[in-house]
mmCIF file of C-alpha atoms and ligand atoms in Angstrom:
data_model
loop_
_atom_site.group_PDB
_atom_site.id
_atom_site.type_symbol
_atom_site.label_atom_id
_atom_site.label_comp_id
_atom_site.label_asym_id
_atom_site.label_seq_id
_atom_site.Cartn_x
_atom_site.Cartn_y
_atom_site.Cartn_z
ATOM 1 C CA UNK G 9 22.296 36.305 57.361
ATOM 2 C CA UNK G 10 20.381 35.059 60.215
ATOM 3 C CA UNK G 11 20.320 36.635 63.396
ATOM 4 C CA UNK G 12 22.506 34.863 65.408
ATOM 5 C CA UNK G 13 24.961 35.300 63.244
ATOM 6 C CA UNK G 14 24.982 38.739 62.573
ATOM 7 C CA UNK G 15 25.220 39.094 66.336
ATOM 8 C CA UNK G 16 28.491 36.590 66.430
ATOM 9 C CA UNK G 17 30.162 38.589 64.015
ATOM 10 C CA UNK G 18 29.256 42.129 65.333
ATOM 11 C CA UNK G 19 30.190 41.220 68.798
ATOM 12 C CA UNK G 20 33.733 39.307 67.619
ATOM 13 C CA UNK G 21 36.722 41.254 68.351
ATOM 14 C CA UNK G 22 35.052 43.845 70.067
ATOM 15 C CA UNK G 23 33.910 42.821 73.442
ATOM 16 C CA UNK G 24 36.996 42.014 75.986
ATOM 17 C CA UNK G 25 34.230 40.724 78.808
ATOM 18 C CA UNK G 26 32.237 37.301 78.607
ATOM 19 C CA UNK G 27 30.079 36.699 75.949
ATOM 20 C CA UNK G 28 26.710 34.148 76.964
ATOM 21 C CA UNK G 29 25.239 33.214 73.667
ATOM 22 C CA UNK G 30 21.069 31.618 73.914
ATOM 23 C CA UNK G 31 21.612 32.731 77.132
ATOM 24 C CA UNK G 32 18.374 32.285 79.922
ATOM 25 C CA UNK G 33 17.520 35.316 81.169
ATOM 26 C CA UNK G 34 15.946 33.666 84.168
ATOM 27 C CA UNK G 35 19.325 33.031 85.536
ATOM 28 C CA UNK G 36 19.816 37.032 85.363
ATOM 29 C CA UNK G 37 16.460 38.588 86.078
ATOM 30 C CA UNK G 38 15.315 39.490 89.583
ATOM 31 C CA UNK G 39 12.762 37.215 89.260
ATOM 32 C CA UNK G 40 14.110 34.289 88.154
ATOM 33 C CA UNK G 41 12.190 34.451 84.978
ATOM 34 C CA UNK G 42 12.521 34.899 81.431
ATOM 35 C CA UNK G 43 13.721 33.152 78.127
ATOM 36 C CA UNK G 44 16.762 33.179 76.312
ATOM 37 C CA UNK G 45 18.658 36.142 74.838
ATOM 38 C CA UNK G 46 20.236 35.622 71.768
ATOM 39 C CA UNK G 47 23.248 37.161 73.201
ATOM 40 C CA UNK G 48 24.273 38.661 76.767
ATOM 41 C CA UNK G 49 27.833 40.745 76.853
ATOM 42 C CA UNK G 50 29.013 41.683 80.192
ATOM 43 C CA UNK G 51 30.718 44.855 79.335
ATOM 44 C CA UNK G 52 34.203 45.671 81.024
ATOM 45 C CA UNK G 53 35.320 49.393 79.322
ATOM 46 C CA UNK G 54 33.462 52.623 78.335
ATOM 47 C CA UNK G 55 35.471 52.536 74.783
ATOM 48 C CA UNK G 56 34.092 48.504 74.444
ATOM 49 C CA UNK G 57 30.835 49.600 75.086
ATOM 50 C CA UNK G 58 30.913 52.496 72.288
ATOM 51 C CA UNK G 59 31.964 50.268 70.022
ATOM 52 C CA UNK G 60 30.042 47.487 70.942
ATOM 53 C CA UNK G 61 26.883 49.281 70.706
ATOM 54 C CA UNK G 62 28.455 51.157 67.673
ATOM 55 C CA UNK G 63 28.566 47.713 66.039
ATOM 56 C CA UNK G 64 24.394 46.706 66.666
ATOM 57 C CA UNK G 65 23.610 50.092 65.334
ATOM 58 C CA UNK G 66 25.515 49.490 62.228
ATOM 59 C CA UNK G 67 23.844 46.154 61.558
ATOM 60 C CA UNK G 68 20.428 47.221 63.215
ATOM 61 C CA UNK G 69 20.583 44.534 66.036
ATOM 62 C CA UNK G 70 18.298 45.119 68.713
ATOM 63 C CA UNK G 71 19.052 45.558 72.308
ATOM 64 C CA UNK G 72 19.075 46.586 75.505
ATOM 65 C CA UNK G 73 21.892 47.816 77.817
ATOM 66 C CA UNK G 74 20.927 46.959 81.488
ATOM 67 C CA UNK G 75 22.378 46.810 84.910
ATOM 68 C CA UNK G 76 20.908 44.481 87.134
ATOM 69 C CA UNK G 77 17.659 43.209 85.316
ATOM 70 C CA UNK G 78 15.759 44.029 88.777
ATOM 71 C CA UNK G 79 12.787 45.610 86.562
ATOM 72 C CA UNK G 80 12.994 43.844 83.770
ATOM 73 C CA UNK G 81 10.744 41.054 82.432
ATOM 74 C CA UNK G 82 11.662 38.936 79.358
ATOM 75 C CA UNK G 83 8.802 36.846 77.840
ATOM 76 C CA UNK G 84 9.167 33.112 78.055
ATOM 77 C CA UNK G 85 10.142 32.979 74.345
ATOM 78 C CA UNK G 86 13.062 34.952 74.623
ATOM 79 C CA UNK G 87 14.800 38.198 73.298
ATOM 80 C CA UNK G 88 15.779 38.054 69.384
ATOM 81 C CA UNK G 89 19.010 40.836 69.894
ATOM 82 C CA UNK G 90 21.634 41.427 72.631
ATOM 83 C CA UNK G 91 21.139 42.345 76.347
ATOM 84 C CA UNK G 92 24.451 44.611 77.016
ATOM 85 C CA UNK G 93 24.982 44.446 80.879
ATOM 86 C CA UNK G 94 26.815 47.394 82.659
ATOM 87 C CA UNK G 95 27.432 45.622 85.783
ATOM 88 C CA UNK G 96 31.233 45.715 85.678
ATOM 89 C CA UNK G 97 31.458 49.718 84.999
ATOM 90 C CA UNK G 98 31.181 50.091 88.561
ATOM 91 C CA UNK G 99 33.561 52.408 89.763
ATOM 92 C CA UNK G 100 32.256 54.591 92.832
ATOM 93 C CA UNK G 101 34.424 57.506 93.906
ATOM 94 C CA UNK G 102 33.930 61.008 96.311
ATOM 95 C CA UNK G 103 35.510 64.099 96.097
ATOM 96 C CA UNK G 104 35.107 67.474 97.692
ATOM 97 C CA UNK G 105 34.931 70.604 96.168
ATOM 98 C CA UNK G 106 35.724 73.771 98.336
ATOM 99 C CA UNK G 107 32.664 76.061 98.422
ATOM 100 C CA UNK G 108 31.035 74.228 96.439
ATOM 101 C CA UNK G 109 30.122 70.727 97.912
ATOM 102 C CA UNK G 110 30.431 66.941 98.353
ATOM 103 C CA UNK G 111 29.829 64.641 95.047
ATOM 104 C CA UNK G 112 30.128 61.367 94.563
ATOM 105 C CA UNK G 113 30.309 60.321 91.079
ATOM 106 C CA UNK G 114 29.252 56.828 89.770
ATOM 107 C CA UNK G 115 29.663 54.269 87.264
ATOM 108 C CA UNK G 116 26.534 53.180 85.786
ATOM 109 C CA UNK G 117 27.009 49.697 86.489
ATOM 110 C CA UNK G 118 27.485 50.837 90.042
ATOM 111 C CA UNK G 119 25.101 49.135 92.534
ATOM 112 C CA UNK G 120 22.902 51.554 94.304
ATOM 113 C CA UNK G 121 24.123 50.227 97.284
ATOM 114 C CA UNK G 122 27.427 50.434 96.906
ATOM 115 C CA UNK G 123 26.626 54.080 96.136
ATOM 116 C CA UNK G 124 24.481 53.968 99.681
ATOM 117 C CA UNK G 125 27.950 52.681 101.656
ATOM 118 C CA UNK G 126 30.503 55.277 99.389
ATOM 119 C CA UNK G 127 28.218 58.063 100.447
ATOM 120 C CA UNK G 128 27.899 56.326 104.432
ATOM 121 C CA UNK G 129 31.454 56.209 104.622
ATOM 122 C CA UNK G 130 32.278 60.201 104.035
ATOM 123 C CA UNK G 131 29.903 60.954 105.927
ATOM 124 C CA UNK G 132 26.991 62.116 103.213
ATOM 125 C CA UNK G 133 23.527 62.585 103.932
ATOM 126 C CA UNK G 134 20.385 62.240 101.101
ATOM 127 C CA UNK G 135 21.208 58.451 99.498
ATOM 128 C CA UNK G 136 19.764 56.707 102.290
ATOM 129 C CA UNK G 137 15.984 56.562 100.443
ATOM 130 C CA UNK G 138 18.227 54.216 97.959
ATOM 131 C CA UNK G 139 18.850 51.418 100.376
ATOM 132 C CA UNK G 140 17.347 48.075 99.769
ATOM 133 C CA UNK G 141 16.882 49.214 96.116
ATOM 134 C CA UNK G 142 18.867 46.629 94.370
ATOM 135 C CA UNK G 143 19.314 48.362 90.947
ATOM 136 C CA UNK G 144 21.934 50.215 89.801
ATOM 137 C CA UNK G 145 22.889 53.710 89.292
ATOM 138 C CA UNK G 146 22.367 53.503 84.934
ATOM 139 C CA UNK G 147 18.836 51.861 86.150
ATOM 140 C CA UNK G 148 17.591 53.764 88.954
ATOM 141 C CA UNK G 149 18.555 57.204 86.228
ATOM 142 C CA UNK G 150 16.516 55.718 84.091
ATOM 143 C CA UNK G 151 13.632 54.802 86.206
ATOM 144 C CA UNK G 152 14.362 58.114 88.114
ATOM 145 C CA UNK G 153 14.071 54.642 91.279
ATOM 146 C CA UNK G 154 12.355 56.538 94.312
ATOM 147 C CA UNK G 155 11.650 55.392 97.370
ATOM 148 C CA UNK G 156 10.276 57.093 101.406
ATOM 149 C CA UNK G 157 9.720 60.873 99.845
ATOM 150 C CA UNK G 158 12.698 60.954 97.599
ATOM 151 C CA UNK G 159 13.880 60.111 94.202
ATOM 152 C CA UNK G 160 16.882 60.147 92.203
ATOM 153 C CA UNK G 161 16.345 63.479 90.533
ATOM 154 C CA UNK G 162 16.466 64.711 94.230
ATOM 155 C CA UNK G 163 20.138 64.159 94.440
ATOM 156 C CA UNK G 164 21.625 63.844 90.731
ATOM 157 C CA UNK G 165 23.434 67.152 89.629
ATOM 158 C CA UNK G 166 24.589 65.606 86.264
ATOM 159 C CA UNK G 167 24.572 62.160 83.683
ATOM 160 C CA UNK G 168 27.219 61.577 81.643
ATOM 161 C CA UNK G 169 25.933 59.563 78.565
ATOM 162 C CA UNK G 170 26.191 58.440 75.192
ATOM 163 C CA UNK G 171 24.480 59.915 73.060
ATOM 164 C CA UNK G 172 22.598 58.705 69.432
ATOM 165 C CA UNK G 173 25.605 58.919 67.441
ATOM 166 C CA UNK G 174 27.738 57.150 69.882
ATOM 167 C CA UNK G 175 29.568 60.436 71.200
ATOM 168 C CA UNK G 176 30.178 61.107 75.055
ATOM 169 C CA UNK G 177 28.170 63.917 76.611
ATOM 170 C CA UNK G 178 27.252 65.321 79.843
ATOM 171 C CA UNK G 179 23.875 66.475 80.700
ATOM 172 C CA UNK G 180 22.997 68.897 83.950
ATOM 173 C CA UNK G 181 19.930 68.027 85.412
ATOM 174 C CA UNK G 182 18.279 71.269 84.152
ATOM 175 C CA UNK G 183 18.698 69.535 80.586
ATOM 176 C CA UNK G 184 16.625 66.616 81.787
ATOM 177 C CA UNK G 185 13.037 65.926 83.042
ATOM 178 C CA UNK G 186 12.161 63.883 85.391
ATOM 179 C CA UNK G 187 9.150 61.971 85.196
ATOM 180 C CA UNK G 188 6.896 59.428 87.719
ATOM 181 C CA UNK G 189 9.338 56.336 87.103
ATOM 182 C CA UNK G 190 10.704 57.724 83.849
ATOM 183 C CA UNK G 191 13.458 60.112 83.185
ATOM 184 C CA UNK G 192 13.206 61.461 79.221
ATOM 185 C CA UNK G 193 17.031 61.768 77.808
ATOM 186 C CA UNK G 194 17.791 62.770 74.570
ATOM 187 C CA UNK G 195 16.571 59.490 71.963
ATOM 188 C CA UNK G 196 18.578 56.424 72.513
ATOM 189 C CA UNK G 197 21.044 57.828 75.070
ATOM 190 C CA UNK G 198 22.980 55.104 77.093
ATOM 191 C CA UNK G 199 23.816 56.561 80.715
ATOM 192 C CA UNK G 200 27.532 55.564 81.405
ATOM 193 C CA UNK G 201 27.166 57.494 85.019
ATOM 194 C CA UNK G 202 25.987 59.973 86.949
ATOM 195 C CA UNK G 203 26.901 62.413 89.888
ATOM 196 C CA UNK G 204 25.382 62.682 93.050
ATOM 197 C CA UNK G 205 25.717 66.076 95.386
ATOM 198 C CA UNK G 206 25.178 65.192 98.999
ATOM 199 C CA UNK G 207 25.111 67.340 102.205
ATOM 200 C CA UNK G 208 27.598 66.725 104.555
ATOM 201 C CA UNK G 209 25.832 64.499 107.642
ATOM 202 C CA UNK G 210 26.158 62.623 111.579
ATOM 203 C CA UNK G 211 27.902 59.294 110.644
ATOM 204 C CA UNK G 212 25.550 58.000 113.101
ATOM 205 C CA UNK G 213 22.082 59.105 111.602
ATOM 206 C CA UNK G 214 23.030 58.048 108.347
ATOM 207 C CA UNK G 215 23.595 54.560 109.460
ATOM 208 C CA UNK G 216 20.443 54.519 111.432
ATOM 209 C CA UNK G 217 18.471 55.875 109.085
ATOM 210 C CA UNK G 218 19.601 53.418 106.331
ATOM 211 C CA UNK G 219 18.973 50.630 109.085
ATOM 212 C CA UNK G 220 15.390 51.963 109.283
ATOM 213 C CA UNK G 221 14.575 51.614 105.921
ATOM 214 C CA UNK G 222 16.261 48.020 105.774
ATOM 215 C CA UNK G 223 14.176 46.900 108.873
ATOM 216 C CA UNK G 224 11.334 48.743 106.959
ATOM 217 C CA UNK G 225 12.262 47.087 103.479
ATOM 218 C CA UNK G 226 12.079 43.536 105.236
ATOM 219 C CA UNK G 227 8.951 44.104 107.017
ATOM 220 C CA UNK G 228 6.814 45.068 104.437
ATOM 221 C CA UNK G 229 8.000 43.426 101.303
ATOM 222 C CA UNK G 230 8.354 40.172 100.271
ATOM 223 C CA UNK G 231 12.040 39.795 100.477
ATOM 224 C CA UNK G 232 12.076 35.993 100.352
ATOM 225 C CA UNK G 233 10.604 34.854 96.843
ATOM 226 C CA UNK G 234 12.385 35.991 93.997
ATOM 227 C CA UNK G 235 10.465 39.811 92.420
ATOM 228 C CA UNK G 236 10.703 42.852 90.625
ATOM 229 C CA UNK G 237 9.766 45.129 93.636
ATOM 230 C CA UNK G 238 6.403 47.489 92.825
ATOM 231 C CA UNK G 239 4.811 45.744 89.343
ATOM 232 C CA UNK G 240 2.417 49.237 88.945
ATOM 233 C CA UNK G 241 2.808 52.740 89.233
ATOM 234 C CA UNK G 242 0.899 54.109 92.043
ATOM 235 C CA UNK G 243 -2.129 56.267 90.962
ATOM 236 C CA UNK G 244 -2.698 59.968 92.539
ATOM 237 C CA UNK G 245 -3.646 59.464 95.741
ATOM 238 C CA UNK G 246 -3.648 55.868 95.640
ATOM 239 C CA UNK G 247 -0.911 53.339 96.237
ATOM 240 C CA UNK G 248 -1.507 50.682 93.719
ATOM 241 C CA UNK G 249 -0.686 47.886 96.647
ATOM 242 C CA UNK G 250 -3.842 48.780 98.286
ATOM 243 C CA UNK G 251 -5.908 49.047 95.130
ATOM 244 C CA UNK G 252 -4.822 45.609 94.208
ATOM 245 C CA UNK G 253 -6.074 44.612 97.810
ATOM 246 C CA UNK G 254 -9.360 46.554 97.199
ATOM 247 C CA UNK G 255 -10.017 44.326 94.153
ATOM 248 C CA UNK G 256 -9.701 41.480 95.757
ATOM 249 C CA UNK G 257 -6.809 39.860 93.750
ATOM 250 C CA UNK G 258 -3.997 39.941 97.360
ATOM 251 C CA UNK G 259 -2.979 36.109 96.561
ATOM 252 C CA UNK G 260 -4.515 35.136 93.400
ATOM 253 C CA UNK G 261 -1.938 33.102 91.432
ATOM 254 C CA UNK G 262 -0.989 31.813 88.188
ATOM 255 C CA UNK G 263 1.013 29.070 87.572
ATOM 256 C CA UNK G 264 4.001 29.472 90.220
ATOM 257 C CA UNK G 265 3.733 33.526 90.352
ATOM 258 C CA UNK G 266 1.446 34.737 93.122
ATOM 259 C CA UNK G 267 0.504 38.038 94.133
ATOM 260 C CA UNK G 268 2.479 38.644 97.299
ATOM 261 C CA UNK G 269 0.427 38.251 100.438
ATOM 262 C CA UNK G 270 2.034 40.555 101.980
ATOM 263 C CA UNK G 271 2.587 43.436 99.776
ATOM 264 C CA UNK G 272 -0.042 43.209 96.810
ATOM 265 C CA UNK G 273 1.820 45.378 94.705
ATOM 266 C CA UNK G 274 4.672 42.639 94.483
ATOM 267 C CA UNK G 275 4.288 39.594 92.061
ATOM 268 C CA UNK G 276 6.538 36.596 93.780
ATOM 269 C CA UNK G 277 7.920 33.671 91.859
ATOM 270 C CA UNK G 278 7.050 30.800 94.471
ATOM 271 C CA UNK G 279 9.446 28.834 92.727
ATOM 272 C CA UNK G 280 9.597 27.473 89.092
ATOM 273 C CA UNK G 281 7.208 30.198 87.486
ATOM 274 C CA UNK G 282 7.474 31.670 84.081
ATOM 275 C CA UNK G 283 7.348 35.139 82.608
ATOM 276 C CA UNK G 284 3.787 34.587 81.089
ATOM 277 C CA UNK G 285 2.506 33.885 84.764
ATOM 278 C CA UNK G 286 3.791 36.649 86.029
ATOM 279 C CA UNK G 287 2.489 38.542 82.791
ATOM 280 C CA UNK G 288 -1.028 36.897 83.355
ATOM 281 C CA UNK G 289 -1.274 37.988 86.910
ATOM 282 C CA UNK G 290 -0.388 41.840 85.353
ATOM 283 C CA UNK G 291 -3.044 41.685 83.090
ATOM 284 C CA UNK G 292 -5.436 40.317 85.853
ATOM 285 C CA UNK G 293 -4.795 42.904 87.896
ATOM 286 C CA UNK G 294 -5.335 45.386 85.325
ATOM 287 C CA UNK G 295 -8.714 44.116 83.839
ATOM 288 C CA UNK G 296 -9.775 43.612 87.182
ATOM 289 C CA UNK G 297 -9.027 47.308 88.116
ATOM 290 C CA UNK G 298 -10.606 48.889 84.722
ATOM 291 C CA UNK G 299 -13.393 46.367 85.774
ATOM 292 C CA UNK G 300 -14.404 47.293 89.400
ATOM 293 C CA UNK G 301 -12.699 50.654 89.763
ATOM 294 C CA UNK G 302 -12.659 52.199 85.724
ATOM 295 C CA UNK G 303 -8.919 52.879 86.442
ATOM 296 C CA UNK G 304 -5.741 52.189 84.537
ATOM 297 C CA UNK G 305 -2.920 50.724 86.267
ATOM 298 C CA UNK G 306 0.218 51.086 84.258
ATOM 299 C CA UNK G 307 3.538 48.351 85.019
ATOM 300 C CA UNK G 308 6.467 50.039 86.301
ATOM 301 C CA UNK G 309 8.399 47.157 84.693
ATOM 302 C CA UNK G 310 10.190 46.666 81.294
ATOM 303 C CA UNK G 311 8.666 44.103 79.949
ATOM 304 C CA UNK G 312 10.682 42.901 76.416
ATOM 305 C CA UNK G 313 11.209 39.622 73.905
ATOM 306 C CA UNK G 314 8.853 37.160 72.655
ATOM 307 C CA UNK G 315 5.808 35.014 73.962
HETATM 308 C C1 FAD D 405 12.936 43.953 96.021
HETATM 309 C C2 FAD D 405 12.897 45.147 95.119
HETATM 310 C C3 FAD D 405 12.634 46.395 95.649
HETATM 311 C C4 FAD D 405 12.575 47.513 94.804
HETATM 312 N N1 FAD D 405 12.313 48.730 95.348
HETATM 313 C C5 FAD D 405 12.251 49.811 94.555
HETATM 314 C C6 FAD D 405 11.977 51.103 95.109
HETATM 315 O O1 FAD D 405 11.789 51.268 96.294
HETATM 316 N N2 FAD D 405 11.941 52.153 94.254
HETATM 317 C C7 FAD D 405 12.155 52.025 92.914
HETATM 318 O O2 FAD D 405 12.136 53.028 92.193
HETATM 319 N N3 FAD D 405 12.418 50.818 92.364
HETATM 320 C C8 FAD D 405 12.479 49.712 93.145
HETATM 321 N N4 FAD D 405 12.749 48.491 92.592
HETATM 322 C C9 FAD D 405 12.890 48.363 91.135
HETATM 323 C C10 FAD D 405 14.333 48.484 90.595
HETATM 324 O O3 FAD D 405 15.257 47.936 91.512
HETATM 325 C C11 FAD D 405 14.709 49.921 90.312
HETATM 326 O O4 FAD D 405 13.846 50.529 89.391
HETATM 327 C C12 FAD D 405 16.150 50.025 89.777
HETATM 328 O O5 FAD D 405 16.490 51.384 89.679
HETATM 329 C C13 FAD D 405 16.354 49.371 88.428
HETATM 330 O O6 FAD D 405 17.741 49.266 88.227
HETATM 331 P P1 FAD D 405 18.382 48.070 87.386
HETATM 332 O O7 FAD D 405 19.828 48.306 87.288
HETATM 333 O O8 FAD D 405 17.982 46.764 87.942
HETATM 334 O O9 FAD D 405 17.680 48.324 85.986
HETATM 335 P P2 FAD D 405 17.335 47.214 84.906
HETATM 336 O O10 FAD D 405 16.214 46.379 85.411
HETATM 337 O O11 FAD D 405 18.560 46.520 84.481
HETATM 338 O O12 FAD D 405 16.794 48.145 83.726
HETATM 339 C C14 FAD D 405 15.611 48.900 83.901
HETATM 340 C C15 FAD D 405 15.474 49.855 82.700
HETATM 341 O O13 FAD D 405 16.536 50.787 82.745
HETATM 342 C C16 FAD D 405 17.255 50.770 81.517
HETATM 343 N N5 FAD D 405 18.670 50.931 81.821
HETATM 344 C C17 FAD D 405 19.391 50.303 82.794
HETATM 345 N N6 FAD D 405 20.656 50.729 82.770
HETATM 346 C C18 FAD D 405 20.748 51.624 81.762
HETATM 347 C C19 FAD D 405 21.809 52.404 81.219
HETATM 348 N N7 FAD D 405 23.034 52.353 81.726
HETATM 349 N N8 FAD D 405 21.544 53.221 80.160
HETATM 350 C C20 FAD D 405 20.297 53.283 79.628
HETATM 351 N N9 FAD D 405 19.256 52.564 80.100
HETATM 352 C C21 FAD D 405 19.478 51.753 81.145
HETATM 353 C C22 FAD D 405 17.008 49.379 80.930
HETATM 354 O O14 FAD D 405 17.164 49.398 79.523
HETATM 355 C C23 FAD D 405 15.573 49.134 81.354
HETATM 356 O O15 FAD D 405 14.706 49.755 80.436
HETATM 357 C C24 FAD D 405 12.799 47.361 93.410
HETATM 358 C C25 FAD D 405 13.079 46.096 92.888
HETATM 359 C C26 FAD D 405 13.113 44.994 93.730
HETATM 360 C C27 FAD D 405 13.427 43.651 93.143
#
């Protein structure tokens, strides 16, 4: 059976969002790039998504569950399998324990920001490093998203999951590890949320603070062109923005993508540019930097599908 097909019938009945079939991914990526998946199921339910994802496995159908595609790249010729997005799991709630602390617990679909304003609003201290992030809380897990000194591992106390087998789980943070942009769960897990534990703070620091880093955010990076914030992993010692500059490559351009003027370690869409620009300015960079410097600079991004 062809592909398409297979993915029509695993998907019918199951899935009570919207189904986009040959869907372009540029009208869902951060950057406005990307080619068409062959499906694209905005997931409403916990119980559709186990049986959604229950129902590739069984017919070996790739894909990839996402939340807001803000580090994701899909090559120009598309993804062959289904992109499962968690965006509408996005319940955000806070609840005290006595003697024991202040959590907020979050959907995975959750936007970091919204987590940012729960966590504002009761008065929590430590999510402000997550402002201007615009992932969301499945994503930034994953990524273990940092940002000004902190990252998520910082202030996670547990994931809840699904694991290989499609069964729900909960993980403690001592059962994870926490890399440099990379958090290692257990082999194909899905996060479905996670729980923060935040200190009790001064209304009024917290919202300057989180100003700060907006005003910061805007300053610095280029907010107005269409990105994937940081394209490489910062090497020890050495913020891959200014090794970019060092190499000479602050502006170069392919096609419509340009390396951001202002912060070299953004790639911009200037309007109308494709993944494999964006992809040709990555490997630029890189055999540029092996070139001049004998480093390796490795992408922060996902970078999926087919030329
Ligand atoms: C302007 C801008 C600024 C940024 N600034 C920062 C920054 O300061 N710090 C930083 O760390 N990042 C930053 N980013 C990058 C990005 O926003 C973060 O990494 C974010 O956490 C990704 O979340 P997302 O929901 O968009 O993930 P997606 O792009 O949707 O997915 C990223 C990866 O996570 C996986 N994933 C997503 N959800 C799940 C899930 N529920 N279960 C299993 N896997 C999942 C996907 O499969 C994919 O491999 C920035 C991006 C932009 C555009």
């Amino acid at each position: 059976m062809a592909v398409k097909e297979e993915i029509r019938e695993a998907l019918a009945g199951i899935v009570e969002g919207k189904i986009f079939y040959d869907e372009p991914m540029s009208r869902h990526t951060s950057t406005g790039v990307g080619g068409c998946a062959d499906a694209l199921v905005l997931i409403n339910g916990e119980n559709e998504l186990a049986g959604v994802i229950r129902s590739l496995r069984q017919r070996s159908i790739e894909f990839l569950v996402a939340g807001n595609l803000t580090n994701v790249i899909v090559r120009d010729g598309g993804y062959r399998g289904v992109i499962v997005l968690m965006r509408n799991l996005n319940n955000v709630s806070y609840r005290c324990v006595p003697e024991n602390g202040h959590y907020i617990n979050a959907q995975a679909g959750a936007s970091l920001a919204s987590v940012v304003n729960r966590a504002a609003a009761a008065e929590l201290a430590g999510m402000e490093f997550c402002a201007g992030i615009p992932g969301s809380v499945g994503g930034a897990v994953w990524m273990n998203a940092g940002a000004y000194g902190s990252e998520i591992k910082d202030v996670i106390t547990a994931v809840s999951l699904l694991d290989a087998a499609g069964n729900k789980k909960n993980l403690a943070t001592a059962e994870i590890t926490f890399n440099y942009r990379r958090t290692v769960l257990p082999g194909q897990s899905i996060i479905t949320g996670a729980e923060f534990k935040l200190a009790k703070g001064k209304a009024a620091e917290i919202k300057e603070k989180v100003a700060d880093i907006l005003r910061k955010r805007r300053e610095k990076h280029p907010l107005d062109y269409p990105n994937a914030g940081s394209v490489f992993k910062n090497l020890p010692g050495m913020p891959a923005g200014r090794l970019i500059e060092e190499i000479g490559l602050k502006g170069a351009r392919r096609g419509n993508a340009e390396i951001s003027t202002k912060h070299a370690n953004f790639i911009c869409n200037t309007g109308g540019a494709t993944a494999a620009d964006v992809l040709e300015l990555i490997e630029l960079v890189q055999k540029t930097a092996r070139r001049q410097k004998g480093v390796e600079l490795t992408p922060e991004l996902v970078i999926i599908g087919e030329d």
